[in-house]
Coordinates of C-alpha atoms in Angstrom, one line a residue:
X21 CA 0.0 0.0 0.0
X22 CA 1.0 3.6 -0.5
X23 CA 2.3 5.5 2.4
X24 CA -0.2 7.3 4.7
X25 CA -0.3 10.7 3.0
X26 CA -2.9 13.2 1.8
X27 CA -4.3 13.2 -1.7
X28 CA -3.0 16.4 -3.4
X29 CA -6.4 16.9 -5.0
X30 CA -9.0 16.3 -2.3
X31 CA -6.8 15.8 0.8
X32 CA -8.2 12.3 1.5
X33 CA -6.0 9.8 3.4
X34 CA -7.9 6.7 2.3
X35 CA -6.4 4.8 -0.5
X36 CA -7.2 1.6 -2.3
X37 CA -5.5 -0.5 -5.0
X38 CA -7.0 -1.5 -8.3
X39 CA -6.5 -5.2 -8.7
X40 CA -6.6 -5.2 -12.4
X41 CA -4.3 -2.3 -13.2
X42 CA -2.3 -2.2 -10.0
X43 CA -2.8 1.6 -9.6
X44 CA -3.5 3.3 -6.3
X45 CA -6.4 5.8 -5.9
X46 CA -7.9 7.8 -3.1
X47 CA -11.5 7.4 -1.9
X48 CA -12.6 10.0 -4.3
X49 CA -11.0 8.3 -7.3
X50 CA -7.9 10.4 -7.7
X51 CA -5.0 8.2 -8.9
X52 CA -1.6 8.8 -7.3
X53 CA 1.0 9.4 -9.9
X54 CA 4.3 7.4 -10.4
X55 CA 3.3 4.6 -8.1
X56 CA 2.3 1.0 -9.1
X57 CA 2.1 -1.9 -6.6
X58 CA 2.9 -5.0 -8.6
X59 CA 1.9 -8.5 -7.4
X60 CA 4.7 -10.9 -6.5
X61 CA 2.8 -13.9 -8.0
X62 CA 3.8 -13.2 -11.5
X63 CA 4.7 -16.2 -13.6
X64 CA 7.6 -14.7 -15.5
X65 CA 10.2 -13.7 -12.9
X66 CA 13.3 -11.7 -13.6
X67 CA 16.9 -12.7 -12.8
X68 CA 17.1 -10.5 -9.8
X69 CA 13.8 -11.3 -8.2
X70 CA 14.3 -12.2 -4.5
X71 CA 12.6 -15.2 -3.0
X72 CA 12.0 -15.9 0.6
X73 CA 11.7 -19.4 2.2
X74 CA 12.2 -21.1 -1.2
X75 CA 16.0 -21.3 -1.7
X76 CA 18.0 -23.7 0.4
X77 CA 21.2 -22.5 2.0
X78 CA 24.4 -23.5 0.3
X79 CA 25.9 -24.6 3.6
X80 CA 26.3 -28.3 3.9
X81 CA 25.6 -30.2 7.1
X82 CA 28.8 -31.0 9.0
X83 CA 29.7 -34.6 8.7
X84 CA 30.4 -36.6 11.8
X85 CA 34.1 -37.0 12.3
X86 CA 35.4 -40.5 12.8
X87 CA 37.6 -41.1 15.9
X88 CA 39.2 -44.2 14.5
X89 CA 42.9 -44.3 14.0
X90 CA 43.5 -44.0 10.2
X91 CA 46.6 -46.1 10.4
X92 CA 44.8 -49.2 11.6
X93 CA 43.6 -51.6 8.9
X94 CA 40.1 -53.2 9.0
X95 CA 38.2 -55.7 7.0
X96 CA 39.9 -57.7 4.3
X97 CA 42.8 -55.4 4.3
X98 CA 43.5 -56.1 7.9
X99 CA 43.3 -59.8 7.3
X100 CA 45.7 -59.7 4.4
X101 CA 48.1 -57.6 6.5
X102 CA 47.8 -60.1 9.4
X103 CA 48.9 -62.9 7.1
X104 CA 51.8 -60.9 5.9
X105 CA 52.9 -60.8 9.6
X106 CA 52.4 -64.5 9.9
X107 CA 54.5 -65.1 6.8
X108 CA 57.3 -63.0 8.1
X109 CA 57.1 -65.1 11.4
X110 CA 57.3 -68.3 9.3
X111 CA 60.4 -67.1 7.4
X112 CA 62.2 -66.2 10.7
X113 CA 61.3 -69.6 12.1
X114 CA 62.6 -71.4 9.1
X115 CA 65.9 -69.4 9.3
X116 CA 66.1 -70.2 13.0
X117 CA 65.5 -74.0 12.5
X118 CA 68.0 -74.2 9.7
X119 CA 70.7 -72.6 11.9
X120 CA 69.8 -74.6 15.0
X121 CA 69.5 -78.1 13.4
X122 CA 71.9 -77.5 10.5
X123 CA 69.1 -78.2 7.9
X124 CA 69.8 -78.1 4.2
X125 CA 68.5 -75.3 2.0
X126 CA 65.8 -77.6 0.6
X127 CA 64.0 -77.3 3.9
X128 CA 62.9 -73.8 3.1
X129 CA 61.5 -74.9 -0.3
X130 CA 59.5 -77.7 1.4
X131 CA 58.2 -75.2 4.1
X132 CA 57.1 -72.7 1.4
X133 CA 55.2 -75.4 -0.5
X134 CA 53.5 -76.6 2.7
X135 CA 52.6 -73.1 3.6
X136 CA 50.9 -72.6 0.3
X137 CA 48.9 -75.8 0.8
X138 CA 48.0 -74.6 4.3
X139 CA 46.6 -71.3 2.9
X140 CA 44.5 -73.1 0.3
X141 CA 43.1 -75.5 2.9
X142 CA 42.0 -72.9 5.4
X143 CA 38.2 -72.7 6.0
X144 CA 38.4 -69.0 5.2
X145 CA 41.5 -68.4 3.1
X146 CA 43.2 -65.0 3.3
X147 CA 42.0 -62.5 0.7
X148 CA 43.9 -61.0 -2.1
X149 CA 45.6 -57.7 -1.6
X150 CA 43.0 -54.9 -1.7
X151 CA 42.7 -53.1 -5.0
X152 CA 43.0 -49.6 -3.7
X153 CA 46.0 -50.6 -1.6
X154 CA 47.7 -51.8 -4.8
X155 CA 47.0 -48.5 -6.5
X156 CA 48.6 -46.6 -3.5
X157 CA 51.7 -48.7 -3.8
X158 CA 51.9 -48.1 -7.6
X159 CA 51.3 -44.4 -7.1
X160 CA 48.3 -44.3 -9.4
X161 CA 45.7 -41.5 -9.0
X162 CA 42.1 -42.7 -9.1
X163 CA 41.1 -39.6 -11.0
X164 CA 43.6 -40.1 -13.7
X165 CA 42.8 -41.6 -17.0
X166 CA 44.2 -45.1 -16.1
X167 CA 41.1 -46.8 -14.7
X168 CA 41.9 -50.4 -15.4
X169 CA 44.5 -52.2 -13.3
X170 CA 44.4 -55.9 -13.1
X171 CA 45.6 -57.8 -10.1
X172 CA 47.7 -60.0 -12.4
X173 CA 49.9 -57.0 -13.4
X174 CA 50.0 -55.8 -9.8
X175 CA 51.5 -59.1 -8.7
X176 CA 54.5 -58.6 -10.9
X177 CA 55.5 -55.5 -9.1
X178 CA 55.2 -56.9 -5.6
X179 CA 58.1 -57.6 -3.4
X180 CA 59.4 -61.1 -2.6
X181 CA 57.9 -60.9 0.9
X182 CA 54.4 -61.0 -0.5
X183 CA 54.8 -63.6 -3.2
X184 CA 53.5 -66.6 -1.3
X185 CA 50.2 -64.9 -0.2
X186 CA 49.7 -63.1 -3.5
X187 CA 50.0 -66.2 -5.6
X188 CA 46.5 -67.0 -4.3
X189 CA 45.1 -64.0 -6.2
X190 CA 43.1 -64.6 -9.3
X191 CA 43.4 -62.3 -12.2
X192 CA 40.9 -59.5 -12.3
X193 CA 37.9 -59.7 -14.6
X194 CA 37.4 -57.4 -17.5
X195 CA 34.7 -55.3 -15.8
X196 CA 33.5 -52.1 -17.5
X197 CA 32.7 -50.4 -14.2
X198 CA 33.8 -46.9 -13.7
X199 CA 36.9 -46.4 -11.5
X200 CA 35.1 -44.1 -9.1
X201 CA 32.4 -46.7 -8.4
X202 CA 34.9 -49.4 -7.7
X203 CA 36.9 -47.2 -5.4
X204 CA 33.7 -46.3 -3.6
X205 CA 32.7 -50.0 -3.1
X206 CA 36.2 -50.8 -1.8
X207 CA 36.0 -47.9 0.6
X208 CA 32.7 -49.1 1.9
X209 CA 34.0 -52.6 2.3
X210 CA 37.1 -51.4 4.3
X211 CA 34.8 -49.5 6.7
X212 CA 32.9 -52.6 7.7
X213 CA 33.8 -54.0 11.1
X214 CA 35.4 -57.3 11.4
X215 CA 32.3 -58.8 12.9
X216 CA 30.1 -57.8 10.0
X217 CA 32.7 -58.9 7.5
X218 CA 33.1 -62.4 8.9
X219 CA 29.4 -63.1 8.3
X220 CA 30.3 -64.0 4.7
X221 CA 31.8 -67.3 5.9
X222 CA 33.0 -70.3 3.9
X223 CA 30.8 -73.3 3.0
X224 CA 32.9 -75.4 5.4
X225 CA 31.3 -73.5 8.3
X226 CA 28.0 -75.2 8.2
X227 CA 27.8 -76.5 11.7
X228 CA 26.7 -74.5 14.7
X229 CA 30.3 -74.4 16.0
X230 CA 31.5 -73.2 12.7
X231 CA 28.9 -70.4 12.5
X232 CA 30.0 -69.2 15.9
X233 CA 33.7 -69.2 14.9
X234 CA 33.1 -67.5 11.6
X235 CA 32.2 -64.3 13.3
X236 CA 35.7 -64.0 14.7
X237 CA 38.4 -62.0 13.1
X238 CA 41.0 -64.7 13.9
X239 CA 40.0 -68.3 13.9
X240 CA 41.8 -71.4 15.3
X241 CA 43.6 -72.1 12.0
X242 CA 44.7 -68.5 11.6
X243 CA 46.8 -68.3 14.7
X244 CA 50.6 -68.4 14.8
X245 CA 50.6 -72.0 16.1
X246 CA 49.7 -73.1 12.6
X247 CA 53.2 -71.9 11.5
X248 CA 54.6 -74.5 13.8
X249 CA 52.3 -77.1 12.3
X250 CA 53.7 -76.2 8.9
X251 CA 57.2 -76.7 10.1
X252 CA 56.3 -80.1 11.6
X253 CA 54.8 -81.3 8.4
X254 CA 57.8 -80.1 6.5
X255 CA 60.1 -82.0 8.8
X256 CA 58.1 -85.2 8.4
X257 CA 58.2 -84.7 4.6
X258 CA 62.0 -84.7 4.9
X259 CA 62.0 -87.7 7.2
X260 CA 63.6 -85.8 10.1
X261 CA 63.2 -87.7 13.4
X262 CA 61.7 -84.8 15.3
X263 CA 59.2 -84.8 18.1
X264 CA 56.8 -82.2 19.3
X265 CA 58.8 -81.7 22.4
X266 CA 61.7 -80.5 20.3
X267 CA 59.7 -77.6 19.0
X268 CA 58.2 -76.8 22.4
X269 CA 61.7 -76.8 24.0
X270 CA 63.2 -74.3 21.6
X271 CA 60.0 -72.2 21.8
X272 CA 60.2 -71.9 25.5
X273 CA 63.9 -71.2 25.3
X274 CA 63.2 -68.4 22.8
X275 CA 65.4 -70.0 20.2
X276 CA 62.5 -70.4 17.8
X277 CA 60.6 -67.1 17.2
X278 CA 57.0 -67.5 18.6
X279 CA 56.6 -65.9 22.1
X280 CA 56.6 -62.1 22.1
X281 CA 57.0 -62.1 18.4
X282 CA 55.7 -58.5 17.9
X283 CA 59.0 -57.1 19.1
X284 CA 60.7 -58.6 16.1
X285 CA 58.3 -57.0 13.6
X286 CA 59.2 -53.6 12.0
X287 CA 57.2 -50.6 13.1
X288 CA 55.7 -50.0 9.7
X289 CA 53.9 -53.4 10.1
X290 CA 52.9 -53.2 13.7
X291 CA 51.4 -49.7 13.4
X292 CA 48.6 -51.1 11.2
X293 CA 47.5 -53.9 13.6
X294 CA 44.3 -53.6 15.6
X295 CA 44.1 -54.8 19.2
X296 CA 42.6 -58.1 18.0
X297 CA 45.5 -58.7 15.6
X298 CA 48.0 -57.8 18.3
X299 CA 46.5 -60.2 20.7
X300 CA 46.4 -63.0 18.1
X301 CA 50.1 -62.4 17.3
X302 CA 51.1 -62.4 21.0
X303 CA 50.7 -66.0 22.3
X304 CA 51.5 -66.0 26.0
X305 CA 52.5 -69.7 26.3
X306 CA 54.0 -72.3 24.0
X307 CA 51.6 -74.9 22.5
X308 CA 51.3 -78.3 24.1
X309 CA 51.9 -81.6 22.4
X310 CA 48.3 -82.7 21.7
X311 CA 47.4 -79.3 20.3
X312 CA 50.3 -79.3 17.9
X313 CA 49.5 -82.8 16.8
X314 CA 45.9 -82.0 16.1
X315 CA 46.8 -79.1 13.8
X316 CA 49.6 -81.0 12.1
X317 CA 47.6 -84.2 11.6
X318 CA 44.7 -82.2 10.2
X319 CA 47.0 -80.4 7.7
X320 CA 48.5 -83.7 6.6
X321 CA 45.1 -85.3 6.2
X322 CA 43.7 -82.4 4.1
X323 CA 46.8 -82.2 2.0
X324 CA 46.3 -85.8 0.9
X325 CA 42.5 -85.6 0.6
X326 CA 42.4 -82.4 -1.5
X327 CA 45.8 -82.4 -3.3
X328 CA 47.0 -86.0 -3.1
X329 CA 50.2 -84.9 -1.3
X330 CA 51.1 -87.8 1.0
X331 CA 53.2 -87.1 4.1
X332 CA 55.6 -90.1 4.7
X333 CA 55.6 -92.1 7.9
X334 CA 57.6 -91.2 10.9
X335 CA 61.3 -92.0 10.9
X336 CA 60.5 -94.2 13.9
X337 CA 63.8 -95.9 14.7
X338 CA 65.6 -92.8 15.9
X339 CA 62.5 -91.6 17.8
X340 CA 62.1 -94.9 19.5
X341 CA 65.7 -94.9 20.6
X342 CA 65.3 -91.5 22.0
X343 CA 62.3 -92.7 24.0
X344 CA 64.1 -95.7 25.3
X345 CA 67.5 -94.0 25.9
X346 CA 66.7 -90.4 27.0
X347 CA 63.5 -90.9 28.8
X348 CA 63.4 -94.4 30.1
X349 CA 67.2 -94.7 30.4
X350 CA 67.2 -98.3 29.3
X351 CA 69.3 -100.5 27.0
X352 CA 69.0 -101.7 23.4
X353 CA 67.1 -104.7 24.6
X354 CA 64.1 -102.6 25.6
X355 CA 64.4 -100.9 22.2
X356 CA 64.2 -104.3 20.4
X357 CA 61.3 -105.5 22.5
X358 CA 59.3 -102.3 22.1
X359 CA 59.9 -102.4 18.3
X360 CA 58.6 -106.0 18.2
X361 CA 55.5 -105.1 20.3
X362 CA 54.8 -102.1 18.0
X363 CA 54.5 -104.4 15.0
X364 CA 52.1 -106.6 17.0
X365 CA 49.9 -103.7 18.0
X366 CA 49.9 -102.4 14.4
X367 CA 50.8 -98.8 15.4
X368 CA 50.2 -96.4 12.6
X369 CA 53.3 -94.2 12.3
X370 CA 51.6 -91.5 10.1
X371 CA 50.6 -88.1 11.1
X372 CA 46.9 -89.1 10.8
X373 CA 45.7 -92.6 11.2
X374 CA 43.7 -92.4 8.0
X375 CA 46.9 -92.1 6.0
X376 CA 48.0 -95.6 7.0
X377 CA 46.9 -97.8 4.1
X378 CA 47.3 -101.1 6.0
X379 CA 45.2 -100.0 8.9
X380 CA 42.0 -102.0 9.2
X381 CA 38.8 -99.9 9.2
X382 CA 36.5 -100.9 12.0
X383 CA 33.4 -99.3 13.6
X384 CA 34.0 -96.9 16.5
X385 CA 32.1 -99.1 18.9
X386 CA 34.1 -102.2 18.0
X387 CA 36.6 -103.4 20.7
X388 CA 39.3 -103.4 18.0
X389 CA 38.6 -99.8 17.1
X390 CA 41.6 -97.5 16.6
X391 CA 41.0 -95.3 19.6
X392 CA 44.2 -93.5 20.5
X393 CA 45.7 -94.3 17.1
X394 CA 45.6 -90.7 16.1
X395 CA 47.9 -89.6 18.8
X396 CA 51.5 -88.2 18.7
X397 CA 53.7 -91.0 17.4
X398 CA 56.3 -90.6 20.2
X399 CA 53.4 -91.0 22.7
X400 CA 52.5 -94.3 21.1
X401 CA 56.1 -95.5 21.2
X402 CA 56.3 -94.4 24.8
X403 CA 53.2 -96.3 25.7
X404 CA 54.5 -99.4 23.9
X405 CA 57.8 -99.3 25.8
X406 CA 55.9 -99.0 29.1
X407 CA 53.8 -102.1 28.3
X408 CA 57.1 -103.9 27.7
X409 CA 58.4 -102.8 31.1
X410 CA 55.2 -104.0 32.7
X411 CA 55.6 -107.4 31.0
X412 CA 59.2 -107.7 32.3
X413 CA 59.0 -106.1 35.7
X414 CA 55.3 -106.1 36.5
X415 CA 55.7 -102.7 38.2
X416 CA 53.3 -103.8 40.9
X417 CA 55.6 -104.5 43.8
X418 CA 56.1 -108.2 43.0
X419 CA 59.4 -109.6 41.9
X420 CA 59.5 -111.3 38.5
X421 CA 62.6 -113.3 37.5
X422 CA 63.4 -115.1 34.2
X423 CA 64.1 -118.8 34.5
X424 CA 66.3 -119.3 31.4
X425 CA 69.2 -117.2 30.0
X426 CA 67.4 -117.0 26.7
X427 CA 64.7 -114.9 28.2
X428 CA 65.2 -111.2 27.0
X429 CA 64.3 -110.1 30.5
X430 CA 67.7 -111.4 31.7
X431 CA 69.4 -108.7 29.5
X432 CA 67.6 -105.9 31.2
X433 CA 68.8 -104.2 34.5
X434 CA 67.6 -105.2 37.9
X435 CA 64.3 -103.7 38.8
X436 CA 65.5 -102.1 42.1
X437 CA 68.6 -100.6 40.5
X438 CA 66.6 -99.5 37.5
X439 CA 64.0 -97.6 39.5
X440 CA 66.8 -95.9 41.5
X441 CA 68.4 -94.8 38.3
X442 CA 65.0 -93.3 37.1
X443 CA 64.8 -91.3 40.3
X444 CA 68.3 -89.9 39.7
X445 CA 67.4 -89.0 36.2
X446 CA 64.4 -87.0 37.4
X447 CA 66.6 -85.1 39.8
X448 CA 69.2 -84.4 37.1
X449 CA 66.3 -83.1 34.8
X450 CA 65.2 -80.7 37.5
X451 CA 68.7 -79.4 38.0
X452 CA 69.6 -79.2 34.3
X453 CA 66.3 -78.5 32.6
X454 CA 66.5 -75.8 30.0
X455 CA 62.8 -75.1 30.5
X456 CA 63.0 -74.1 34.1
X457 CA 63.0 -70.4 33.1
X458 CA 59.7 -70.9 31.3
X459 CA 56.6 -68.9 32.3
X460 CA 54.9 -72.2 33.3
X461 CA 57.4 -72.9 36.0
X462 CA 57.0 -70.9 39.2
X463 CA 60.4 -69.6 40.3
X464 CA 61.5 -67.0 42.8
X465 CA 64.9 -65.4 42.3
X466 CA 65.3 -65.3 46.1
X467 CA 65.3 -69.1 46.3
X468 CA 67.9 -69.9 43.6
X469 CA 71.6 -70.1 44.0
X470 CA 74.2 -67.8 42.4
X471 CA 75.0 -70.1 39.5
X472 CA 71.3 -70.4 38.5
X473 CA 70.9 -66.6 38.9
X474 CA 73.7 -66.0 36.4
X475 CA 72.0 -68.4 34.0
X476 CA 68.8 -66.6 34.4
X477 CA 70.4 -63.2 33.7
X478 CA 72.0 -64.7 30.6
X479 CA 68.6 -65.9 29.6
X480 CA 67.1 -62.4 30.1
X481 CA 69.9 -60.8 28.1
X482 CA 69.2 -62.9 25.1
X483 CA 65.4 -62.8 25.3
X484 CA 64.5 -59.2 26.5
X485 CA 67.0 -57.1 24.7
X486 CA 66.1 -55.9 21.2
X487 CA 68.6 -54.4 18.8
X488 CA 67.8 -50.8 17.9
X489 CA 69.1 -48.7 15.0
X490 CA 71.2 -51.6 13.7
X491 CA 73.1 -52.0 16.9
X492 CA 74.5 -55.4 17.4
X493 CA 73.3 -57.7 20.1
X494 CA 76.7 -58.1 21.7
X495 CA 77.2 -54.4 21.8
X496 CA 73.9 -53.9 23.6
X497 CA 74.8 -56.6 26.1
X498 CA 78.2 -55.0 26.8
X499 CA 76.6 -51.5 27.3
X500 CA 73.6 -52.4 29.5
X501 CA 74.5 -55.9 30.9
X502 CA 78.2 -55.9 31.6
X503 CA 78.1 -59.3 33.3
X504 CA 80.7 -62.0 32.9
X505 CA 79.7 -65.5 33.9
X506 CA 82.3 -67.4 31.9
X507 CA 79.7 -68.4 29.3
X508 CA 80.7 -67.1 26.0
X509 CA 77.7 -68.1 23.9
X510 CA 75.2 -66.4 26.2
X511 CA 73.3 -69.7 26.9
X512 CA 72.8 -71.3 30.3
X513 CA 75.3 -74.0 31.2
X514 CA 73.0 -77.0 30.6
X515 CA 74.1 -80.5 30.7
X516 CA 71.8 -83.1 29.2
X517 CA 71.2 -86.0 31.5
X518 CA 72.1 -89.4 29.9
X519 CA 70.9 -92.9 30.4
X520 CA 72.3 -94.5 33.5
X521 CA 70.8 -98.0 33.2
X522 CA 73.6 -99.3 31.0
X523 CA 76.0 -99.5 33.9
X524 CA 73.5 -101.4 36.2
X525 CA 73.6 -105.1 37.0
X526 CA 71.4 -107.3 34.9
X527 CA 68.3 -109.1 36.2
X528 CA 69.4 -112.4 37.8
X529 CA 68.0 -115.7 36.6
X530 CA 65.9 -117.7 38.9
X531 CA 67.5 -121.1 38.5
X532 CA 65.8 -122.6 41.5
X533 CA 62.3 -122.2 39.8
X534 CA 60.5 -121.8 43.1
X535 CA 56.8 -121.6 43.1
X536 CA 56.7 -118.3 44.9
X537 CA 58.5 -116.3 42.2
X538 CA 56.7 -115.0 39.2
X539 CA 58.0 -115.0 35.6
X540 CA 58.0 -112.0 33.3
X541 CA 54.5 -111.6 31.8
X542 CA 52.9 -113.7 34.5
X543 CA 50.0 -112.2 36.6
X544 CA 49.8 -109.1 34.4
X545 CA 47.5 -106.4 35.8
X546 CA 45.6 -103.9 33.6
X547 CA 44.7 -100.8 35.5
X548 CA 41.5 -99.0 34.4
X549 CA 42.4 -95.4 33.5
X550 CA 38.9 -94.2 34.4
X551 CA 39.2 -95.4 38.0
X552 CA 39.6 -92.0 39.6
X553 CA 39.5 -93.5 43.1
X554 CA 42.3 -96.1 42.5
X555 CA 46.0 -95.4 42.7
X556 CA 48.8 -96.8 40.6
X557 CA 51.6 -98.8 42.3
X558 CA 54.6 -96.7 43.2
X559 CA 56.8 -98.3 40.6
X560 CA 54.4 -97.8 37.7
X561 CA 53.5 -94.3 38.9
X562 CA 57.2 -93.3 38.8
X563 CA 57.5 -94.5 35.1
X564 CA 54.2 -92.9 34.1
X565 CA 54.9 -89.5 35.6
X566 CA 58.3 -89.2 34.1
X567 CA 57.2 -90.4 30.7
X568 CA 54.1 -88.1 30.6
X569 CA 56.2 -85.1 31.5
X570 CA 58.8 -86.0 28.9
X571 CA 56.3 -86.3 26.1
X572 CA 54.2 -83.4 27.2
X573 CA 50.8 -84.9 28.2
X574 CA 49.0 -85.6 31.4
X575 CA 49.4 -88.7 33.5
X576 CA 45.8 -89.7 33.0
X577 CA 46.0 -89.4 29.2
X578 CA 49.1 -91.6 29.1
X579 CA 47.4 -94.2 31.3
X580 CA 44.5 -94.3 28.9
X581 CA 46.9 -95.0 26.0
X582 CA 48.7 -97.7 27.9
X583 CA 45.4 -99.4 28.9
X584 CA 44.2 -99.4 25.3
X585 CA 47.4 -101.0 24.1
X586 CA 47.3 -103.6 26.8
X587 CA 43.8 -104.7 25.9
X588 CA 44.7 -104.8 22.3
X589 CA 47.7 -107.0 23.1
X590 CA 45.4 -109.2 25.2
X591 CA 43.0 -109.7 22.2
X592 CA 46.0 -110.5 20.0
X593 CA 47.2 -113.1 22.5
X594 CA 43.8 -114.7 22.8
X595 CA 43.6 -115.0 19.0
X596 CA 47.1 -116.6 18.8
X597 CA 46.1 -119.1 21.5
X598 CA 42.9 -120.0 19.6
X599 CA 44.9 -120.4 16.3
X600 CA 47.4 -122.7 18.0
X601 CA 44.7 -124.9 19.4
X602 CA 42.9 -125.1 16.1
X603 CA 46.2 -126.0 14.4
X604 CA 46.9 -128.7 17.0
X605 CA 43.4 -130.1 16.6
X606 CA 43.7 -130.2 12.8
X607 CA 47.0 -132.0 13.2
X608 CA 45.5 -134.6 15.5
X609 CA 42.6 -135.2 13.1
X610 CA 45.0 -135.6 10.1

């Protein structure tokens, strides 16, 4: 409306607007000059027409800032990086074993091939290296004209440290997608949490337990202990007479990289690890015998089932001699008897009992089922030797004497002297055991003598000190640990206890043949391993305890294996007796 002013003609202050023309006139009809009130509802608007409440502000809403560490890898990229760390661990372990055991260079080739098979046999194999990470390594801009980069060409530019994992990558398909769309999809995939990512599990995870495990970032077969399983299978492939305790000993003595491995990784690798990956790469204890055997036997079984790669049998003769000589401290006579009994019991000397072609397949409920056949081979040989000792000595407090010189028991040492020698070997093991500085063994520095304290300091120098900036180990020791214990190699002065039974008197022959004395193998007692209220005789408990500790299993588990072998031997003996009676009867009828 026009301002409140008087009409110059009639002096009226009342005005109105003509809707058709837009002119303003007073109540008397006089039109005000040079004033037109135009409507803002015109259809044709000019370039400078102002609008209210119709235009949106150009200010964009502030995006929520992520608090996540940009250096940490997630998703498939984190899993790929995790396996790069595992591969570096395996390479350091191979180098350490070749130096410790003086292995040939072919050992590294066998380990590399076994590692490749292990990766292919995983329930959820590691992914190929992410596409956008390859572009970052190649220095290619995603906005540039080069929009097609195949993984096959990227593999050729990778370093040697990534070859083993990257050989699992398949060549990229000839997709016509735009580069920006592919980068966006990869970015969204990398932002997924590990729990959401693991939902896309492999078809092998069809059971309830598998579904629960598939949500984890690191599964059972992804842990560093599987590198030890690869080394074990490689040693079997080369017919090396190794036992699981050999790996456990050098792990606990920090001669084989496994415990506290992260300190050996470079910073440019550890800075990308999440807390879950750090926890998985930091095992607190060494693996036990049964766990190592379960992983190694599974790997050998799948290698043969999927790729027809057969792992040869154990080089049993040296292992059996170590069991007889180092653990039981006995003579070659026990070795010969245990070897003969092993043939009777049909012990499978393969990593997995299904790999033994001559093993008879029976139902699990059959008394002749192969329970405890899929056990560590050194444990089976140990149980066999214990059965021989029970046949000769009884180990029940009763004296058994051979009646003829041809009896093999006459070549074995006297039972009382032999048990005394076993006790002395136990005491020597406690004094000279290289694993006494393990985290499993409770030890107080206030309760040890000066010599043991010096050995412990030498152990700490080698284990806890990490070279920095290329500084040599010996230089660090001289600067921070100027101790001189007379041990030049930095290792504790450990002397391995040896068998003492060879110098003992042999078992005497009972020439009188009195009725009160038992013969070897007579009145044989089988103790039920599930009898929790019963106690073993002192003689047998001494042998069981030492043997179980030496192999790395519990006493109850070893008792179960011994009982199973004893019952198998009893069935074989009954069959032989029936066969002899039938042959005699046929001879009499003829």
